[in-house]
XYZ file of C-alpha atoms in Angstrom:
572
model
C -5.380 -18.700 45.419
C -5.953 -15.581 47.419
C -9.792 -14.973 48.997
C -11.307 -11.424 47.415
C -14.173 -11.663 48.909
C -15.868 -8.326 49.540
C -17.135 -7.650 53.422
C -20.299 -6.823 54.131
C -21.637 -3.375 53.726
C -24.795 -1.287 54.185
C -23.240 1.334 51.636
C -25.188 0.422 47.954
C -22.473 2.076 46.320
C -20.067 0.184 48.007
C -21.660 -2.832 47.361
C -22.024 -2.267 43.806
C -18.515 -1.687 43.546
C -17.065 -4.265 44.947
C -19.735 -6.862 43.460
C -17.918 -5.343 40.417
C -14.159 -5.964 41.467
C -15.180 -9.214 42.675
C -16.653 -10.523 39.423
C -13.748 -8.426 37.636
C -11.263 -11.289 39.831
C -13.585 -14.176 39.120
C -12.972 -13.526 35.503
C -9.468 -13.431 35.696
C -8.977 -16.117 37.943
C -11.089 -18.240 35.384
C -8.738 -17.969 32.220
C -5.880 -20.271 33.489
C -7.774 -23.076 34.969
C -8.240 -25.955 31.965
C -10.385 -28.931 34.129
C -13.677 -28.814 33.015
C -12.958 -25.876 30.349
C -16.097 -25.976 28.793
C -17.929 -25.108 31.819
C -15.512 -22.085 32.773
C -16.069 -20.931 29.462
C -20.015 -20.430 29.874
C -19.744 -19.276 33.542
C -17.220 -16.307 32.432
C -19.353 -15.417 29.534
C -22.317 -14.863 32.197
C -19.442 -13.351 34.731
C -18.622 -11.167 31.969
C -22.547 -10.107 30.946
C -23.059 -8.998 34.985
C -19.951 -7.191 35.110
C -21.060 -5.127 31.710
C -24.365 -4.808 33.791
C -23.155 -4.020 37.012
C -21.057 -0.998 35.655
C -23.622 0.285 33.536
C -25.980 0.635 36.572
C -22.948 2.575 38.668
C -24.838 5.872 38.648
C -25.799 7.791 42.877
C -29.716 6.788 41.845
C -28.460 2.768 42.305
C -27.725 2.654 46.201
C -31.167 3.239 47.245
C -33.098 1.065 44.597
C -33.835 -2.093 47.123
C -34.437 -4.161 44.152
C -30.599 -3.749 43.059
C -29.477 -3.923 46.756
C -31.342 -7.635 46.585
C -29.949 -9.100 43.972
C -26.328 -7.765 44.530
C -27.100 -9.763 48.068
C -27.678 -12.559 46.167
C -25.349 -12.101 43.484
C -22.691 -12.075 46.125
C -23.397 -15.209 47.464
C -23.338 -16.935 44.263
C -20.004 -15.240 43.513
C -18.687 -16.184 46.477
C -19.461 -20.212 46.023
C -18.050 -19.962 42.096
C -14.710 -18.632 43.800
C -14.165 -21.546 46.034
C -15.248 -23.563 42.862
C -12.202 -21.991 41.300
C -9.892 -22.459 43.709
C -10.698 -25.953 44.072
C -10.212 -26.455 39.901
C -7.019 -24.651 40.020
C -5.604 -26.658 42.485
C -7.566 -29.579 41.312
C -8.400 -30.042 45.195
C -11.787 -31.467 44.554
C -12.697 -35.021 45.339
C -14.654 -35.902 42.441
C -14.978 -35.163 38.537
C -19.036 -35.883 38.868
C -19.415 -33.886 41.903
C -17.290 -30.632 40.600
C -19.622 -30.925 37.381
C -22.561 -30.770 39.082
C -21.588 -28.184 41.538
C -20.377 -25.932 38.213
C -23.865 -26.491 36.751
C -25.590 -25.267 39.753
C -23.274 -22.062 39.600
C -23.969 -21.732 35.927
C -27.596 -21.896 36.643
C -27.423 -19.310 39.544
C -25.450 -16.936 37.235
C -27.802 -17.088 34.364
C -30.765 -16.602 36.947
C -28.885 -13.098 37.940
C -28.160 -11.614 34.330
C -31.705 -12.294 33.429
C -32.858 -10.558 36.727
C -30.649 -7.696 35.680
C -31.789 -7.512 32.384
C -35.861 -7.501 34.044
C -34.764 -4.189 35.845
C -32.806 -2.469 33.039
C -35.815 -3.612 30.524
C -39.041 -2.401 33.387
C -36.801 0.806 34.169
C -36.055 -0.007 37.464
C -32.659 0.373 36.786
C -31.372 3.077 34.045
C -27.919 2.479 32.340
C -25.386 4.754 33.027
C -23.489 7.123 30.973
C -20.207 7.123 32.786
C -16.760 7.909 30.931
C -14.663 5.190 29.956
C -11.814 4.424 32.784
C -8.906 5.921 32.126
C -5.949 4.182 29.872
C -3.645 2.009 31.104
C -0.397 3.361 30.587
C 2.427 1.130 28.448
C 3.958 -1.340 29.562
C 0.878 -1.544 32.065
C 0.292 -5.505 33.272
C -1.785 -7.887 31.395
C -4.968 -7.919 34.515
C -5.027 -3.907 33.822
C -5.222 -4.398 30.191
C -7.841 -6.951 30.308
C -9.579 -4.867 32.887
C -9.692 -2.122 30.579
C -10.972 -4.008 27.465
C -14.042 -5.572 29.715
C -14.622 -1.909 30.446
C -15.166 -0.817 26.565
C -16.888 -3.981 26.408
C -19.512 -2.746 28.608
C -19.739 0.694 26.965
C -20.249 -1.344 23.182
C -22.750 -3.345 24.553
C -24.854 -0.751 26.318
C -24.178 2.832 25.357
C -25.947 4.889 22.762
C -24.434 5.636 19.783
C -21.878 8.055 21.249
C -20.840 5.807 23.879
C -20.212 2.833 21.409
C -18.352 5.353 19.082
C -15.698 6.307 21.999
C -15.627 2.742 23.118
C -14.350 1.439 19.249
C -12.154 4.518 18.902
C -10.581 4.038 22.296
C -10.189 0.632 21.723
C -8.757 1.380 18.154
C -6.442 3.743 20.077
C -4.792 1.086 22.181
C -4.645 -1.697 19.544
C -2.310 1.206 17.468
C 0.019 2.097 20.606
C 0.460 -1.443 21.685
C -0.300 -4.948 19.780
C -0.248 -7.017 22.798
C -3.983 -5.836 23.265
C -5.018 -8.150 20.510
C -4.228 -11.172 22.332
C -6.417 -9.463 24.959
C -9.304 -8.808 22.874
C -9.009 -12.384 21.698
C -9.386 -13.515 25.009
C -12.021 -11.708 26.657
C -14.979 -13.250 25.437
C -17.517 -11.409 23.191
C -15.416 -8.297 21.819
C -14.979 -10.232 18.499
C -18.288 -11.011 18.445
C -19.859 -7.757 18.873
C -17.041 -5.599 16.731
C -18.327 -8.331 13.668
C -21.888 -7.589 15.054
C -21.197 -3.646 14.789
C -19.703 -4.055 11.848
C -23.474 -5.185 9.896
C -24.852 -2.026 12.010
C -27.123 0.480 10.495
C -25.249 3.062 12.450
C -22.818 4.459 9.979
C -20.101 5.440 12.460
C -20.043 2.413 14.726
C -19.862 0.090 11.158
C -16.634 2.608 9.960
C -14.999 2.561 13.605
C -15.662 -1.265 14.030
C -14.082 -2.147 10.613
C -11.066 0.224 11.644
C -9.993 -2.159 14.452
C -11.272 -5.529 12.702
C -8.526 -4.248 10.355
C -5.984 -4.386 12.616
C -6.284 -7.531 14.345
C -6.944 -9.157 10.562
C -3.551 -7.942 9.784
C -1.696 -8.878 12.964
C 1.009 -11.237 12.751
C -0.493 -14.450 14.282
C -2.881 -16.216 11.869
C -4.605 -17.419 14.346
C -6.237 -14.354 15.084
C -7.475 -14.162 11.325
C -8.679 -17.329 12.112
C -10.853 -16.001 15.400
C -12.675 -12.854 12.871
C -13.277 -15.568 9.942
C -15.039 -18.279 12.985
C -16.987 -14.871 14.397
C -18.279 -15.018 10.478
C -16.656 -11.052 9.604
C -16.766 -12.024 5.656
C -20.098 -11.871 5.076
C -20.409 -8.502 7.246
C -17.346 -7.353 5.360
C -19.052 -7.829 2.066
C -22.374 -6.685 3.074
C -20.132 -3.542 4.360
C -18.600 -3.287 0.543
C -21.660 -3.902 -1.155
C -24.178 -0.951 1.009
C -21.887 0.805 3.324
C -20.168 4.212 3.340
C -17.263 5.026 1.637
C -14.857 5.144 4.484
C -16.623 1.759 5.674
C -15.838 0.146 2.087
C -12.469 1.157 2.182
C -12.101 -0.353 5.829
C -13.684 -3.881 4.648
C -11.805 -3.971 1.540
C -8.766 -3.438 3.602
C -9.372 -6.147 6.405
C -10.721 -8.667 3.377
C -7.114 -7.929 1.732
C -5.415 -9.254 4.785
C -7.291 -11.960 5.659
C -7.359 -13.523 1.953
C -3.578 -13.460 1.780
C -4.488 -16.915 3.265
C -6.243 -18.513 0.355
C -8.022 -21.071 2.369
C -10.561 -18.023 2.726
C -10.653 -17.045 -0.729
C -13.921 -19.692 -0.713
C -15.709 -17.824 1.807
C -15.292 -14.492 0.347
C -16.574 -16.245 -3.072
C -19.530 -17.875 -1.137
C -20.758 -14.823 0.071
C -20.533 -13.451 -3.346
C -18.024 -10.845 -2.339
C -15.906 -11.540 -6.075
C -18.965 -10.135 -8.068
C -18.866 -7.051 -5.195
C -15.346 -6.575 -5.729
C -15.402 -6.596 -9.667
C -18.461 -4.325 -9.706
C -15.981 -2.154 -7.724
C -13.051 -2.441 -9.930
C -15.673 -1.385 -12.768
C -17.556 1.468 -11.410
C -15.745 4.606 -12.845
C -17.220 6.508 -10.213
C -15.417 4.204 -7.529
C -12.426 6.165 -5.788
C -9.227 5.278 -6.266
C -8.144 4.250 -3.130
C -10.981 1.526 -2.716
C -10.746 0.809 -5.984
C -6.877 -0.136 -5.186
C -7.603 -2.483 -2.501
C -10.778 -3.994 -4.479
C -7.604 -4.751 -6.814
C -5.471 -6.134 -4.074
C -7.956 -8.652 -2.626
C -8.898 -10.014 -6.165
C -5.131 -10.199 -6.958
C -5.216 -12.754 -3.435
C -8.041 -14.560 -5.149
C -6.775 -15.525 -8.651
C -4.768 -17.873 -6.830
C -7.823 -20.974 -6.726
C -8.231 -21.588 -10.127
C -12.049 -22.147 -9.934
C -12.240 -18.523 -9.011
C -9.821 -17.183 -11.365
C -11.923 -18.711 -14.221
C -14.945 -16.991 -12.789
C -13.481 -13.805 -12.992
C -12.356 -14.298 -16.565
C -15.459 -15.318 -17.615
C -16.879 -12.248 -16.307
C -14.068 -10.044 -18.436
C -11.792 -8.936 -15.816
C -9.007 -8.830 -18.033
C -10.243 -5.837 -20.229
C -11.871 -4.465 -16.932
C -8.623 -4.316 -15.441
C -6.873 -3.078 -18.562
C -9.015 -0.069 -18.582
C -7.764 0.509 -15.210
C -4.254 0.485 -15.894
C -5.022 3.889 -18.096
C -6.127 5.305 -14.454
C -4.217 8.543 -13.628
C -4.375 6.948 -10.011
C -0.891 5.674 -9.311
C -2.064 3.401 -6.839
C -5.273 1.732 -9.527
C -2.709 1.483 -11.772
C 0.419 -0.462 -9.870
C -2.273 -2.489 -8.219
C -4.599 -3.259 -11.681
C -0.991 -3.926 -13.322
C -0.067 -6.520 -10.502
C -3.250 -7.784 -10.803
C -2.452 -8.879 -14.760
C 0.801 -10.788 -13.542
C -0.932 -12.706 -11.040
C -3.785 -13.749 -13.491
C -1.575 -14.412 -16.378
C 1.073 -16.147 -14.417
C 1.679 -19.777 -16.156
C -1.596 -19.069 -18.038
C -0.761 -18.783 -21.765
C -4.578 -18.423 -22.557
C -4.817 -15.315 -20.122
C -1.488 -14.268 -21.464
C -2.906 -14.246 -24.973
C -6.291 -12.500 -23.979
C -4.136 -9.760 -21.933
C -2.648 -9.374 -25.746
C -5.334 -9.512 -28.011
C -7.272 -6.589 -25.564
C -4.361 -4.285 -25.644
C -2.791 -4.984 -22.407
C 1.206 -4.625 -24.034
C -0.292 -1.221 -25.482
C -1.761 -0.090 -22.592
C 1.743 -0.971 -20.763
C 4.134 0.819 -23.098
C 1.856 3.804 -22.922
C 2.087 3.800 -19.083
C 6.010 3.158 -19.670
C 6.264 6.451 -21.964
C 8.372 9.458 -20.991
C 6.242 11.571 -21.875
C 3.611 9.944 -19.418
C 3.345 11.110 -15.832
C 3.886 8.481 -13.312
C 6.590 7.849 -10.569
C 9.583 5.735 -11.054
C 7.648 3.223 -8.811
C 4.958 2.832 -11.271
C 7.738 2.608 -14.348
C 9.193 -0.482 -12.777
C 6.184 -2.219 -11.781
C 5.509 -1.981 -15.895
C 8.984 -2.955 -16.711
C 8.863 -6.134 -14.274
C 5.128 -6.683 -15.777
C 6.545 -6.455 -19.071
C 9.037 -8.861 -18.519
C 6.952 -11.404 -16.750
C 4.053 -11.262 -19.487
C 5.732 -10.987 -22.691
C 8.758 -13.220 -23.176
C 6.623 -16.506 -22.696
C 5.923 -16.500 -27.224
C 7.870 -15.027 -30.251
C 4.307 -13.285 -31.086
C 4.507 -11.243 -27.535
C 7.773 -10.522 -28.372
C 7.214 -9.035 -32.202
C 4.521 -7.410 -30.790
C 6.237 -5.464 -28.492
C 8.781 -4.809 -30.612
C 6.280 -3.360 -33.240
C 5.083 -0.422 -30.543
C 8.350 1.284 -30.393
C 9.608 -1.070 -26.501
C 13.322 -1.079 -27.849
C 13.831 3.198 -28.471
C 12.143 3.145 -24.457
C 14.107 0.925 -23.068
C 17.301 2.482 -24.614
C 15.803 5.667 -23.100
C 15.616 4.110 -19.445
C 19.298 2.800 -19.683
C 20.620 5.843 -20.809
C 18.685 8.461 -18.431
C 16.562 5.903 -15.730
C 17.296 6.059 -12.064
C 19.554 3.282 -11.059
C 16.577 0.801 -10.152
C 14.812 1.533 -13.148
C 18.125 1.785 -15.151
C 19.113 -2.149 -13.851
C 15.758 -3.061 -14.543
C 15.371 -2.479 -18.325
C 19.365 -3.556 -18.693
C 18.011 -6.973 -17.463
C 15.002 -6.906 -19.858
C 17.529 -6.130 -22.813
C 19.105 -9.028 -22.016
C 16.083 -11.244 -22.066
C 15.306 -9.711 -25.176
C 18.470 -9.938 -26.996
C 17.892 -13.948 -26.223
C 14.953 -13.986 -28.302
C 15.901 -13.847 -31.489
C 17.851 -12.970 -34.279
C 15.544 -9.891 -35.075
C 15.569 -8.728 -31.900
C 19.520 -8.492 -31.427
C 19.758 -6.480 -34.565
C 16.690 -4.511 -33.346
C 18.989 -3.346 -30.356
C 22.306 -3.195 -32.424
C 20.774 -0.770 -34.367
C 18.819 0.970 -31.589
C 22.636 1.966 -30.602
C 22.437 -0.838 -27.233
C 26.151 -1.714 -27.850
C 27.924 1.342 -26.897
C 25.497 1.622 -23.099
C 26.344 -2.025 -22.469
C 29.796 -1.419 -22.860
C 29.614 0.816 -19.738
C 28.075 -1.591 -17.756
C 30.955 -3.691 -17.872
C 32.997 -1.600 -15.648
C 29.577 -1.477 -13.071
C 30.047 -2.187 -9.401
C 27.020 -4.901 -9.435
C 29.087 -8.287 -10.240
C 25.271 -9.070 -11.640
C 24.832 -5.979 -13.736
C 28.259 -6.684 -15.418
C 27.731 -10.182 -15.781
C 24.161 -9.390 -17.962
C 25.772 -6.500 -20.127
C 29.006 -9.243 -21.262
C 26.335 -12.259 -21.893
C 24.036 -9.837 -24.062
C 26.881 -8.286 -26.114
C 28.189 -11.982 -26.505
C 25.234 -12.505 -28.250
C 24.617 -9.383 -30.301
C 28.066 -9.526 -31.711
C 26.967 -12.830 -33.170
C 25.371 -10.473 -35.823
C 27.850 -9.472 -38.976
C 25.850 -5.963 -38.560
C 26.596 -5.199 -35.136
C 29.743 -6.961 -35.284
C 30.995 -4.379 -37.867
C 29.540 -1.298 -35.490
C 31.309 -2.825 -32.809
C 34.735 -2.848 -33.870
C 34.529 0.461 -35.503
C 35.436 1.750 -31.677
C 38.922 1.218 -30.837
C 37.910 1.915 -27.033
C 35.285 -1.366 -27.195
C 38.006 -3.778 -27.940
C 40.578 -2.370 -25.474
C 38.018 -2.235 -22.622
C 36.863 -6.104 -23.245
C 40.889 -6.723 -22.968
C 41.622 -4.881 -20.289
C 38.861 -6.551 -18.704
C 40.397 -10.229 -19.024
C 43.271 -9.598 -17.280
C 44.050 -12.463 -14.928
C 45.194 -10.615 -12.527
C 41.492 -9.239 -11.778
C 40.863 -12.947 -10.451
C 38.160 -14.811 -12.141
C 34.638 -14.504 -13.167
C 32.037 -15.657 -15.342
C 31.387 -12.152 -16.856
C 35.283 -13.287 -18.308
C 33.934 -16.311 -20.485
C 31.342 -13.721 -22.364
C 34.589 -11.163 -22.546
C 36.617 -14.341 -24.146
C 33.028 -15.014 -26.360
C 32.691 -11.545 -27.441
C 36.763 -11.552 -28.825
C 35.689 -14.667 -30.820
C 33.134 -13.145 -32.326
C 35.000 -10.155 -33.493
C 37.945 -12.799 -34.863
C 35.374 -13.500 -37.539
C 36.119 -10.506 -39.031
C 39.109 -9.195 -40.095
C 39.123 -5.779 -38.517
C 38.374 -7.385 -35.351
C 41.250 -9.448 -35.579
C 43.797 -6.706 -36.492
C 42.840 -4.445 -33.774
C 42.522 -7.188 -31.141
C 46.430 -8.388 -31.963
C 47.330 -4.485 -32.083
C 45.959 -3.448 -28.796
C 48.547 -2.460 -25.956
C 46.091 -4.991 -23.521
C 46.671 -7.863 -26.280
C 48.850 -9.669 -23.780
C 46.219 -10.203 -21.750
C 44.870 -13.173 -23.734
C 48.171 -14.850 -23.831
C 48.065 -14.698 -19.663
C 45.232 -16.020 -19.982
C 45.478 -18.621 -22.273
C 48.492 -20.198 -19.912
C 46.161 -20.402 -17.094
C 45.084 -24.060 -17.771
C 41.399 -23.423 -15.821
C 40.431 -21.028 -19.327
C 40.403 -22.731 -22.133
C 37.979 -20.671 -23.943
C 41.151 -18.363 -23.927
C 43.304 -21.056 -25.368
C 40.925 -21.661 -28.124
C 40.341 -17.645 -28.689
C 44.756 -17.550 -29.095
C 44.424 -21.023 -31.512
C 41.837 -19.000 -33.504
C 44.183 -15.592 -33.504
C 47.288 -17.554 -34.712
C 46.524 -17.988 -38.243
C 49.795 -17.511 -40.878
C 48.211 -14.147 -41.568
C 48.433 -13.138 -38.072
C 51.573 -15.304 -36.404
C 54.349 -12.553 -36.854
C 52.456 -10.388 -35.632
C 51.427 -11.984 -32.358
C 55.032 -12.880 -31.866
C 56.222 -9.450 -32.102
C 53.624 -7.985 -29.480
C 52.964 -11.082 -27.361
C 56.931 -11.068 -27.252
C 58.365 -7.335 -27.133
């Protein structure tokens, strides 16, 4: 390891400056040793409080004070004997673990002695605190020593300035976080900048509680959970909450924000409910005058929450479901996709939520959301359609009941005129629907389904096709639709066309093959399926030993009624 040492020199100033380079070293020097890493731990916090010191007292008034000159003597010295300590742990050089521990205490000691001293001459005025601008910005891609150099710096300025000087210090640090994330490791590392940004954030100064909660944001939603992990030991929750419960508006929206990100680990659901941050966060969701955006993230974090059961049933107790209902009506886009995600997660596998969700309106307040004639984005129309489907398929009583307000003529709408995601979306809900009952398959025959499933058949998603053949399978189970069905020449000769073998194979085929047996139970069906030019088809089929469902459809087709007249077209 390489001796820093400063030289001698009568220049205060120059003193001062290199006391602080020298102590800026030490620190550095100190992060990679791991003997005795306890003890390097407390000496570089105390390294760390005289550099803050040192660089606040940086001002031309410092050279001459002789009681600074002193103690930087002094504080040399001592610096001087911790470096050799360092070196000798690095290269674990020394000659005993004993000795090196007492020889660490003694340094520990002597550094505690000198940030106290410092503190005497700041706190009699013997020394006043400079108000110096923050060193400049390391430029990208700058090395890790000039980032960590940099992040001591706006240490200093947090722990010293006034207001303004803490202010710049969070939105410079802020700054850096955005441009580059490898600064959070950094922050992580140099001791006390968690600390003091989850300090700042229970301040009674309103703008260093909104800029502090800005970059506890970001390193709550970095990557690594161990950094979430660092904010929840520094004990951020309860400032968070306190934050939610008294602060400003842009503070509320900052803490609801980092408290969404660090509960999408649920082990930390407990400590938001322990510091009674759920009844904060419902009073939230049920203050009409709450904004929307906060009100959207007050959403999000209770949506992380419902996942412990203990405080799921907490929040039911407390009515969240018609709270959040009423929110759903919210011309806020964002209230409303987050309040209707909220309602899945609560009533997911939980038929008594499911039924309360009912019983206070919640497929009402849905469909009215899911209107044309009601002004949302697409993005809001399929987060109902997907809530739709997830909430009310689970009981033939959520299923009459939707029925009952008018779901069937909306979701014919969406098929015929939705945008493509949208459009798949309520073609897949059909099809759960049309497996529901008998009711409900004649509900969508007569809606006029048949005819815009048909069309999917030809679709380029292998998926989309597959779900329009396995729903018309079943609606033509129905005499009614059955009869509407066949009365289109074009329906039968598409489903033919579509069996050829030489298309290959698929599964959509063995719906095809269902929906022709269907329409042999009729005798229209059966004339115009032997009469069609694509007839063939099922003959071709039928020899391919792998598809018996076709050999079965051509047994059921062969009647005496129907024999001649299969030999003369399967045979021309």
């Amino acid at each position: 390891m390489e001796r820093t040492s400063p030289e001698p020199s009568t220049a205060g100033n120059s003193n001062l400056r290199r006391a602080i380079d020298f102590i800026s070293s030490l620190i550095s020097i100190s992060h990679p040793i791991r003997v005795f890493a306890g003890k390097w731990q407390l000496i570089r916090a105390n390294l760390e409080q005289l550099h803050s010191s040192l660089i606040a007292s940086e001002n031309p008034d410092s050279a001459e004070n002789p009681s600074l000159s002193g103690t930087l003597r002094s504080l040399l010295s001592t610096a001087d004997e911790c470096h050799d300590l360092a070196r000798r742990c690095a290269d674990v050089s020394y000659s005993g673990k004993l000795l090196m521990q007492s020889d660490l205490d003694v340094t520990l000691v002597k550094l505690n002695h000198h940030v106290k001293k410092l503190d005497e001459l700041y706190n009699t005025g013997i020394l006043i605190r400079s108000h110096a601008l923050v060193v400049s910005k390391p430029c990208l891609g700058a090395s890790k020593e000039d980032m960590r150099f940099y992040i001591r710096d706006l240490l200093t300025r947090m722990k010293i300035g006034d207001v303004g000087m803490k202010k710049m210090a969070l939105i410079n640090l802020h700054e850096v976080v955005v441009e580059d994330d490898k600064y959070v490791k950094v922050i992580v590392e140099v001791g006390d900048v968690v600390h003091v940004l989850v300090e700042f954030i229970g301040s009674s100064e309103v703008v260093v509680q909104e800029e502090s909660v800005k970059v506890v944001a970001l390193i709550a939603g970095f990557g690594d959970s161990s950094y979430k992990g660092v904010l929840i030991g520094a004990g951020v929750v309860g400032n968070l909450i306190k934050v939610l419960e008294r602060g400003s508006e842009v503070g509320k929206i900052g803490s609801a924000r980092c408290l969404m990100k660090l509960t999408e680990n649920s082990d930390n659901a407990w400590l938001v409910s322990a510091h009674g941050g759920v009844n904060v966060l419902l009073k939230i969701c049920g203050n009409v005058d709450s904004k929307g955006d906060l009100v959207g993230l007050a959403c999000g974090v209770l949506r992380n929450l419902v996942g412990v059961e203990e405080i799921k049933r907490f929040m039911v107790e407390e009515g969240v479901v018609s709270t959040f209902i009423r929110l759903v009506r919210s011309k806020d886009e964002a209230i409303q996709v987050s309040s209707i995600e909220f309602i899945q997660n609560i009533a997911f596998k939980d038929e008594l939520v499911r039924q309360m969700v009912v019983r206070e309106g919640g497929i009402r307040v849905l469909l009215l959301v899911l209107d044309p004639k009601f002004s949302c984005s697409s993005k809001t129309k399929e987060v109902v359609m997907r809530a739709i489907e997830n909430l009310c398929f689970s009981s033939s009583t959520c299923v009459s009941t939707l029925m009952s307000y008018g779901f069937v003529d909306q979701l014919l709408y969406y098929i015929r005129n939705g945008e493509v995601s949208i459009q798949e979306l309520a073609l897949k809900v059909a099809f759960r629907l049309c497996g529901t009952s008998e009711e409900a398959k004649k509900a969508l025959g007569d809606a006029g389904f048949m005819p815009e499933l048909v069309k999917f058949l030809n679709a380029k998603s292998f998926e989309v096709r597959e779900m329009a053949a396995e729903a018309l399978s079943g609606m033509v189970t129905v005499p009614k639709n059955r009869k509407k069905f066949v009365q289109d020449d074009q329906n039968i000769a598409l489903i033919l066309q579509l069996i050829d073998p030489g298309e290959g194979n698929s599964s959509s085929k063995k719906f095809l093959i269902s929906i022709l047996m269907s329409l042999t139970n009729c005798n229209t069906g059966r004339k115009k399926i032997v009469s069609s030019s694509y007839a063939k088809n099922i003959e071709r089929l039928s020899e391919n030993e792998v598809c018996s469902d076709a050999k079965r459809l051509v047994r059921k087709l062969a009647t005496n009624r129907f024999r001649s007249m299969l030999s003369g077209i399967w045979h021309s």
